[in-house]
Coordinates of C-alpha atoms in Angstrom, one line a residue:
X783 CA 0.0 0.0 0.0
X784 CA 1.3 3.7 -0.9
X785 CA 2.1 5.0 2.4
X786 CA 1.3 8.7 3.2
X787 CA 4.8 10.4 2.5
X788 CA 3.6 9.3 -1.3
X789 CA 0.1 11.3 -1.3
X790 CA -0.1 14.9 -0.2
X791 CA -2.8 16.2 2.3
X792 CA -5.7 16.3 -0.9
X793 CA -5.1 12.7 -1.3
X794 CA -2.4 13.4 -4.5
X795 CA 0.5 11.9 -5.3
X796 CA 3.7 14.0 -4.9
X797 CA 6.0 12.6 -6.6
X798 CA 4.1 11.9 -9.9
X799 CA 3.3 14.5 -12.4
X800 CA 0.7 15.2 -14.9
X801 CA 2.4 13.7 -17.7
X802 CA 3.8 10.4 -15.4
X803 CA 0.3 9.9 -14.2
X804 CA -1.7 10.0 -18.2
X805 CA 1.0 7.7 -19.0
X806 CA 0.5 5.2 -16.0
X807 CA -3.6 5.4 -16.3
X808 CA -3.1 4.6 -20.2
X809 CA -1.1 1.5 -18.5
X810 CA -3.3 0.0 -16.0
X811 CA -6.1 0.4 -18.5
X812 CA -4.9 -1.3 -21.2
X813 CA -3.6 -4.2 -18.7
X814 CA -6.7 -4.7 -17.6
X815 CA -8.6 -4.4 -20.8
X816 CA -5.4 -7.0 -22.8
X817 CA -4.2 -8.3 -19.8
X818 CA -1.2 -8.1 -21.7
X819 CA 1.8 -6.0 -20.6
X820 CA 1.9 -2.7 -22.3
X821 CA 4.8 -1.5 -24.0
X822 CA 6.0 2.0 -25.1
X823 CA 4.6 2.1 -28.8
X824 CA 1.1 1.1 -27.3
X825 CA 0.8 3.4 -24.5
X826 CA 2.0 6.2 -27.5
X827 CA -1.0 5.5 -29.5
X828 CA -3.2 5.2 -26.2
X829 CA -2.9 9.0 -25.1
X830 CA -3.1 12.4 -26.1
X831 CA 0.1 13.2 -25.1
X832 CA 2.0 13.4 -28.0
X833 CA 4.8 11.5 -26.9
X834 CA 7.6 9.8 -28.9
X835 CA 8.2 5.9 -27.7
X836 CA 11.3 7.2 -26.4
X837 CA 10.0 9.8 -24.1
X838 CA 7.4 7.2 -22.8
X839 CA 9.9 4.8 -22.6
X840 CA 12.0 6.9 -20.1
X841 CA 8.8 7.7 -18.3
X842 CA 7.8 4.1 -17.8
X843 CA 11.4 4.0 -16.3
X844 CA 11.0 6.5 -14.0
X845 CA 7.7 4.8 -13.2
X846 CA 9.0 1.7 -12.6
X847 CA 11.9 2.9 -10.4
X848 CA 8.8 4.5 -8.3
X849 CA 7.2 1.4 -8.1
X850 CA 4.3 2.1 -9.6
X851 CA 5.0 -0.4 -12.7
X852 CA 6.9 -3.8 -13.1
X853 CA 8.6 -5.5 -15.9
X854 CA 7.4 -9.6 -15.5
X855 CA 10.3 -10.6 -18.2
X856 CA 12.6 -8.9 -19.9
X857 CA 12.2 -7.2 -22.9
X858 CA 8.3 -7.4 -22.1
X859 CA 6.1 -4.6 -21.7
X860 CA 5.2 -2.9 -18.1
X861 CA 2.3 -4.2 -16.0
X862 CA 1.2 -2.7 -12.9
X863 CA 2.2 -3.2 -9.3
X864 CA 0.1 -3.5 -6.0
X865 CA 1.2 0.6 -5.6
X866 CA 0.0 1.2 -9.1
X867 CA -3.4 -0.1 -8.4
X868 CA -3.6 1.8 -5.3
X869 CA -3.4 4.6 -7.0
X870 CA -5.7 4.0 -9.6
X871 CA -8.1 2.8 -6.8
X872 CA -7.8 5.9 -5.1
X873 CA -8.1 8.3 -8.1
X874 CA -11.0 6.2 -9.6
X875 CA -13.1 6.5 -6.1
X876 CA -11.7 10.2 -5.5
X877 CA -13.6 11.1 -9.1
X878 CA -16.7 9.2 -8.6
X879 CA -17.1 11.0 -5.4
X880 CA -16.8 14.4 -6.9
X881 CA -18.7 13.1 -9.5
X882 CA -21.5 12.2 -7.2
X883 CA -21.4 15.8 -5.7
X884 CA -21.4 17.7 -8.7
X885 CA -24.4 15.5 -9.9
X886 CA -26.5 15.7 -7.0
X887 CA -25.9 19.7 -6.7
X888 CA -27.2 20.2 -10.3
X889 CA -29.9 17.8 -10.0
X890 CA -30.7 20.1 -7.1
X891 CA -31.1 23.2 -8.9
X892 CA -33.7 22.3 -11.4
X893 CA -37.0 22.8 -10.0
X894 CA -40.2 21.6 -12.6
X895 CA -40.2 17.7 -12.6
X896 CA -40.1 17.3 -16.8
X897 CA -37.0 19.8 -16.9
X898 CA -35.3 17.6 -13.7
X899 CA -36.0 14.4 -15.8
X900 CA -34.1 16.2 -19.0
X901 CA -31.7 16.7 -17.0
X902 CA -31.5 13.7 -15.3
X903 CA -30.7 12.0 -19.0
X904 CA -28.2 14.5 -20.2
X905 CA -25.9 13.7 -17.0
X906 CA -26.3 10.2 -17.0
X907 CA -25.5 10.1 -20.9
X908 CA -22.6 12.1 -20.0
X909 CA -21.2 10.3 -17.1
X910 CA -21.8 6.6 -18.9
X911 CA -20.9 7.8 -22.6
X912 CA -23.6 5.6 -23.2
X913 CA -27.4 6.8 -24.7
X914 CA -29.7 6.8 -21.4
X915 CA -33.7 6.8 -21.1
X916 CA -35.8 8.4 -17.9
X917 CA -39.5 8.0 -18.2
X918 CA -41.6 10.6 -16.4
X919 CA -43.2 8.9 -13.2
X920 CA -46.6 7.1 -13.7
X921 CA -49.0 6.1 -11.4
X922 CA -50.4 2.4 -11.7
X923 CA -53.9 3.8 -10.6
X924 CA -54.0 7.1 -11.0
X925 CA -56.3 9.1 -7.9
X926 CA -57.6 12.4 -7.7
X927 CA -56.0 14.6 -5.4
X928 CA -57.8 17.6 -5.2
X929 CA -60.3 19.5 -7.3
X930 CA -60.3 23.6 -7.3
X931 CA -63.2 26.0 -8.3
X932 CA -62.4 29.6 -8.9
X933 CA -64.6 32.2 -10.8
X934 CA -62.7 34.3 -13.5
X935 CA -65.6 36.3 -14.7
X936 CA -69.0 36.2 -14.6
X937 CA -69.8 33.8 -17.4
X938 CA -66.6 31.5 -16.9
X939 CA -65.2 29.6 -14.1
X940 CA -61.7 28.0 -13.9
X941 CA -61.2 23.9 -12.5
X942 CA -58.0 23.3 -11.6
X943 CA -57.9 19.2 -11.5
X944 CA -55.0 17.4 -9.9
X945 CA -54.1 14.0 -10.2
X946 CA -51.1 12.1 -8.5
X947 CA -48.4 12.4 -9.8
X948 CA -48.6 16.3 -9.6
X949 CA -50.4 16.2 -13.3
X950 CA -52.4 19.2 -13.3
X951 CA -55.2 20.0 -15.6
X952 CA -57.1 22.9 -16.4
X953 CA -61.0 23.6 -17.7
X954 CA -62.5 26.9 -18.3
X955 CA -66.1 26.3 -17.5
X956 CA -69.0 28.6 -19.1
X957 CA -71.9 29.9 -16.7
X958 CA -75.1 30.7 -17.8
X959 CA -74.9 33.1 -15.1
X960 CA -73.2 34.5 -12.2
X961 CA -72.2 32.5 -9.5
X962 CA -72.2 33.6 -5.5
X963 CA -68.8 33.2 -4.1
X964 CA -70.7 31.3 -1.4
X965 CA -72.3 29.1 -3.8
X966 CA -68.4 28.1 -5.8
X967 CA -67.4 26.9 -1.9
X968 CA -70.2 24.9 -1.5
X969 CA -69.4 23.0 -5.0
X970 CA -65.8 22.7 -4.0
X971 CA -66.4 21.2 -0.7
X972 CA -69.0 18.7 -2.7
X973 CA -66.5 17.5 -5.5
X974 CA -63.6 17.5 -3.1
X975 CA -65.5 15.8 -0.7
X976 CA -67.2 13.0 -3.0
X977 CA -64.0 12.5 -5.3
X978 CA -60.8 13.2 -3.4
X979 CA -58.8 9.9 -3.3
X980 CA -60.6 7.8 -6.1
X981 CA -60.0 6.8 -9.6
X982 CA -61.5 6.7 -12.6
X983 CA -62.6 3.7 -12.0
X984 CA -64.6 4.7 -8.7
X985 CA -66.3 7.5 -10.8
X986 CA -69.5 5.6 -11.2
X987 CA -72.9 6.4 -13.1
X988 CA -74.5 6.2 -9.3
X989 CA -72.4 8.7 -8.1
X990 CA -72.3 11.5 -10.2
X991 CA -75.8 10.6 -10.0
X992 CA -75.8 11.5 -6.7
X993 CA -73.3 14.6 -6.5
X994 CA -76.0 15.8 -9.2
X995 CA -78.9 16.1 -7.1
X996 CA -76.9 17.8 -4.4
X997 CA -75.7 20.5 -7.0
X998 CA -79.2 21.0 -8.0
X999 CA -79.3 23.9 -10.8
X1000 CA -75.4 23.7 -10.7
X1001 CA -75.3 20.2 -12.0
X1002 CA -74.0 21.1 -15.5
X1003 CA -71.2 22.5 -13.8
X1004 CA -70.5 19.1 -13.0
X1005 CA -70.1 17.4 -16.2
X1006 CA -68.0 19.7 -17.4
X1007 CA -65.5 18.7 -14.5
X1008 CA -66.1 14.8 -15.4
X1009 CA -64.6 15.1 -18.7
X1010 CA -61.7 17.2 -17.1
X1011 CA -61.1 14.6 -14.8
X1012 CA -60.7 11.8 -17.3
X1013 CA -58.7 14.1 -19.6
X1014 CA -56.3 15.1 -16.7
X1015 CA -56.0 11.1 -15.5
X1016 CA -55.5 10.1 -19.0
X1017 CA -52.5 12.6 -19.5
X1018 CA -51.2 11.5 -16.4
X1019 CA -51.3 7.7 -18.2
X1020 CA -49.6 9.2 -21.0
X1021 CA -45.4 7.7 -21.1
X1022 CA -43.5 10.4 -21.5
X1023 CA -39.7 9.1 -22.2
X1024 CA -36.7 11.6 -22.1
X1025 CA -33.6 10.2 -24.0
X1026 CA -30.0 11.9 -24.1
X1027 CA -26.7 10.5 -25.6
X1028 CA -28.1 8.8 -29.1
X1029 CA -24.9 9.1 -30.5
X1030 CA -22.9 8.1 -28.3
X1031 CA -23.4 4.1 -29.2
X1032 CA -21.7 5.3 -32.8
X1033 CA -18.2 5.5 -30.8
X1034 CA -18.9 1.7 -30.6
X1035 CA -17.7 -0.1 -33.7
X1036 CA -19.8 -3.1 -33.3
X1037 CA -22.9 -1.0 -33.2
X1038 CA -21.4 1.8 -35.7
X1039 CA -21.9 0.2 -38.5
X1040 CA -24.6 2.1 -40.9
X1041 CA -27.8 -0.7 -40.8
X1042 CA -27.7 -1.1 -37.2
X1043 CA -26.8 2.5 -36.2
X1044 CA -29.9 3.6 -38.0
X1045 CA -32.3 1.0 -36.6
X1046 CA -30.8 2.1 -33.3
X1047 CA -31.0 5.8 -33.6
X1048 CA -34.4 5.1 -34.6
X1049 CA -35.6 3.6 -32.0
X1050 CA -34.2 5.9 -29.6
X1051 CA -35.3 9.1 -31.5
X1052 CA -38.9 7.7 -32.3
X1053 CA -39.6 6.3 -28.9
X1054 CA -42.5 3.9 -29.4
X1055 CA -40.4 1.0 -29.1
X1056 CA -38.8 2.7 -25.6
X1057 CA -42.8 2.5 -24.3
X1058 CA -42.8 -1.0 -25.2
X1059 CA -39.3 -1.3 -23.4
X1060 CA -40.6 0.3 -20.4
X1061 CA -43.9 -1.8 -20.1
X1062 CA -41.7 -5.2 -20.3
X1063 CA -39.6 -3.5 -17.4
X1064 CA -42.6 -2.6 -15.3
X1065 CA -43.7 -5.9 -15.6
X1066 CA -40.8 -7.1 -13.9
X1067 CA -40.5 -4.5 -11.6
X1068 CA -39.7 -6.7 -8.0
X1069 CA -36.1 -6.6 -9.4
X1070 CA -35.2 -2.8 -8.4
X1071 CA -31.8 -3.5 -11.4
X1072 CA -32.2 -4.9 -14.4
X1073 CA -30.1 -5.8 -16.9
X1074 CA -31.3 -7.0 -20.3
X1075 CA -27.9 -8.4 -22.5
X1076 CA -28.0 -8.9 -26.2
X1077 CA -31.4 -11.4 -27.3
X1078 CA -32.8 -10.9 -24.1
X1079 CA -33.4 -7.1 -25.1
X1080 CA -37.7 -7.2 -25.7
X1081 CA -36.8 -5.0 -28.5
X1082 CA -35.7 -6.6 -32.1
X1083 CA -33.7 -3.2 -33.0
X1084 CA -31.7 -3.3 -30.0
X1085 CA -30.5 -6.8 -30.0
X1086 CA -27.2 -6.0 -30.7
X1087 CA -27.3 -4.0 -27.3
X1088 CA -27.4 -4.1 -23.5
X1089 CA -30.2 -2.5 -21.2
X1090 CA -29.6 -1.6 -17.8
X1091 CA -32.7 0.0 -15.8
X1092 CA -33.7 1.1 -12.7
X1093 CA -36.8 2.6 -11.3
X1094 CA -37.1 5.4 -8.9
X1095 CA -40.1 6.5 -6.5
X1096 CA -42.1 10.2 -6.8
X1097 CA -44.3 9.3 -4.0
X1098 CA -46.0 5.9 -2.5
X1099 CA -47.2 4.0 -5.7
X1100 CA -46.1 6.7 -8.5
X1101 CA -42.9 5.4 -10.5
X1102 CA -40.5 6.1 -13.3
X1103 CA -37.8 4.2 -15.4
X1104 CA -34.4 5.2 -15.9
X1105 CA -32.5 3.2 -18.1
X1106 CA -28.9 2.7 -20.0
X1107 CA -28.2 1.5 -23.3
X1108 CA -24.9 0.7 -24.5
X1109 CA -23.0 -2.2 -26.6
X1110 CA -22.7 -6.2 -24.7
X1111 CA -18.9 -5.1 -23.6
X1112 CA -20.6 -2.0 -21.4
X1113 CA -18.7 -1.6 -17.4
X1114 CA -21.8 -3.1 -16.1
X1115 CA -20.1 -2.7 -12.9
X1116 CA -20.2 1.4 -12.9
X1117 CA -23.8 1.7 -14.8
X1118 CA -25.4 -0.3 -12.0
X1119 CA -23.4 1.8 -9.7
X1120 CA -24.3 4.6 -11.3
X1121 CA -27.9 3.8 -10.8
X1122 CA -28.4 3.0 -7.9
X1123 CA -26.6 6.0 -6.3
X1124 CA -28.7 8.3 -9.1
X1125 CA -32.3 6.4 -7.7
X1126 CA -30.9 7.6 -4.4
X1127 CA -29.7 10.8 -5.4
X1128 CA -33.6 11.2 -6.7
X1129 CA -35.4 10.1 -3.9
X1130 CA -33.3 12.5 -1.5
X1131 CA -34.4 15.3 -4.3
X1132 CA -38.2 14.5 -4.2
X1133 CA -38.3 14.0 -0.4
X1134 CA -36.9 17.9 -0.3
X1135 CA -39.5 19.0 -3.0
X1136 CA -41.9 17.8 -1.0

């Protein structure tokens, strides 16, 4: 293990600089990509520094003298020692904490849910490099929250219908005549107090029936608000997917190629086969990962890919998807990582908002 005269009091490493520490990355992660040790014209091709194989060469020298690299046979490439992986161990976790932070404290700032959810996508797809999905949350059975009355003007009056979810919609109502301001509580109290909590389904001929003959001469009023109740619980049934990162999967020859690029892309940028994605997910949703690898993939134009999901929790009962696509050989180990601390970073979020 590096001992602490090697790392300075931020948890650097003093006696390594920029250039030595490219140069031994571009090492450890070709070894553990080959497992084959790396040599001087391969780690030249591997970085952006520019290098000639003679200037790495004398690097990978100066590495090994540090003990950060060994030579298993001579004339063999460098692999890494016990203190290089320490240090890659240590720079890897350093990154995906500050990775964590700066993700959670812009997922912080972003206040209306669909702009959150954008957002959400755009960071995963940069953090991954991989295209990434986030459906907005659904309820399984959708219930009326609250119901508001307000008049605007004498012949109109404004319903403000919630759903869970937060899905809000609103019906300008026409009045044949004015109405008291005593008269728009009473018909708040009644549709709060006869539909608060149910769904459509509990929205019976018998009942409206019955909220009817209580309204008396206001009963038009009333169906008005019906029809903007099953409008506002059908939008909040509506699957609304957010995607980021399509083009990211063309950095990956096997899917680059032109057939399957555009079958991809298309599916991605159309969507209709992400709904049919998200329904197979929800289905199996007692599994809080999943991971769907090559023919397993519910989708015929994504065969050639792997599907990593997760789901994440509004509010008791109301749920959304968020989901990963990338080629078979995708670090499954850091996407379902990634998940499961963004699932967590989202429940903290929504638990604030609330």
């Amino acid at each position: 293990m590096i001992t602490s005269a090697n790392k300075d009091k931020r948890g650097g490493y003093v006696d390594l600089d920029e250039r030595k520490q490219k140069i031994l990355r571009a090492i450890i992660a070709n070894y553990l990509e080959t497992g084959e040790p790396v040599g001087s014209r391969t780690i030249s091709k591997y970085t952006d520094l520019n290098l000639s194989s003679a200037t790495i060469r004398n690097e990978m020298a100066d590495l090994e003298e540090m003990g950060y690299i060994l030579q298993p046979h001579t004339s063999a490439g460098r692999i890494p020692s016990d203190q290089g992986y320490r240090f890659y161990v240590d720079q890897m976790m350093m990154e995906r904490d500050e990775e964590k932070g700066e993700r959670l404290a812009l997922l912080e700032k972003v206040d209306r849910m669909e702009n959150l959810l954008q957002q959400v996508a755009k960071v995963l797809a940069v953090n991954t490099n991989y295209a990434t999905m986030v459906t907005a949350p659904q309820c399984k059975d959708t219930k009326l929250k609250f119901i508001q009355l307000s008049q605007v003007d004498e012949h109109q009056l404004l319903a403000v219908i919630v759903v869970e979810g937060n899905v809000i919609k609103n019906k300008l109502i026409d009045v044949s005549e004015p109405l008291e301001n005593d008269e728009v509580l009473k018909l708040n109290i009644l549709l709060n107090s006869f539909l608060q909590g149910l769904s459509l389904q509990d929205i019976n001929l018998e009942l409206m029936q019955t909220m009817k003959v209580q309204a008396g001469m206001h009963a038009p009023i009333l169906e008005h608000i019906f029809t903007g109740i099953t409008d506002a619980i059908a939008k909040a049934r509506e699957l609304e997917v957010y995607t980021s990162g399509t083009t990211n999967i063309l950095k990956y020859p096997e899917l680059g190629n032109v057939e399957k690029a555009s079958k991809l892309l298309g599916v991605l940028e159309e969507k209709k086969a992400l709904v049919e994605l998200i329904g197979e997910v929800q289905r199996d949703s007692d599994q809080a990962i999943q991971v769907y690898i090559g023919e397993e993939t519910p989708v015929q134009n994504m065969k050639d890919c792997s599907i990593v999901t997760a789901t994440y929790e509004l509010e008791e009962g109301v749920r959304g998807t968020i989901g990963i696509i990338g080629p078979k050989r995708m670090d499954y180990e850091k996407v379902v990582s990634t998940l499961k601390e963004l699932t967590g970073e989202l429940d903290t979020i929504f638990k604030k908002k609330t």
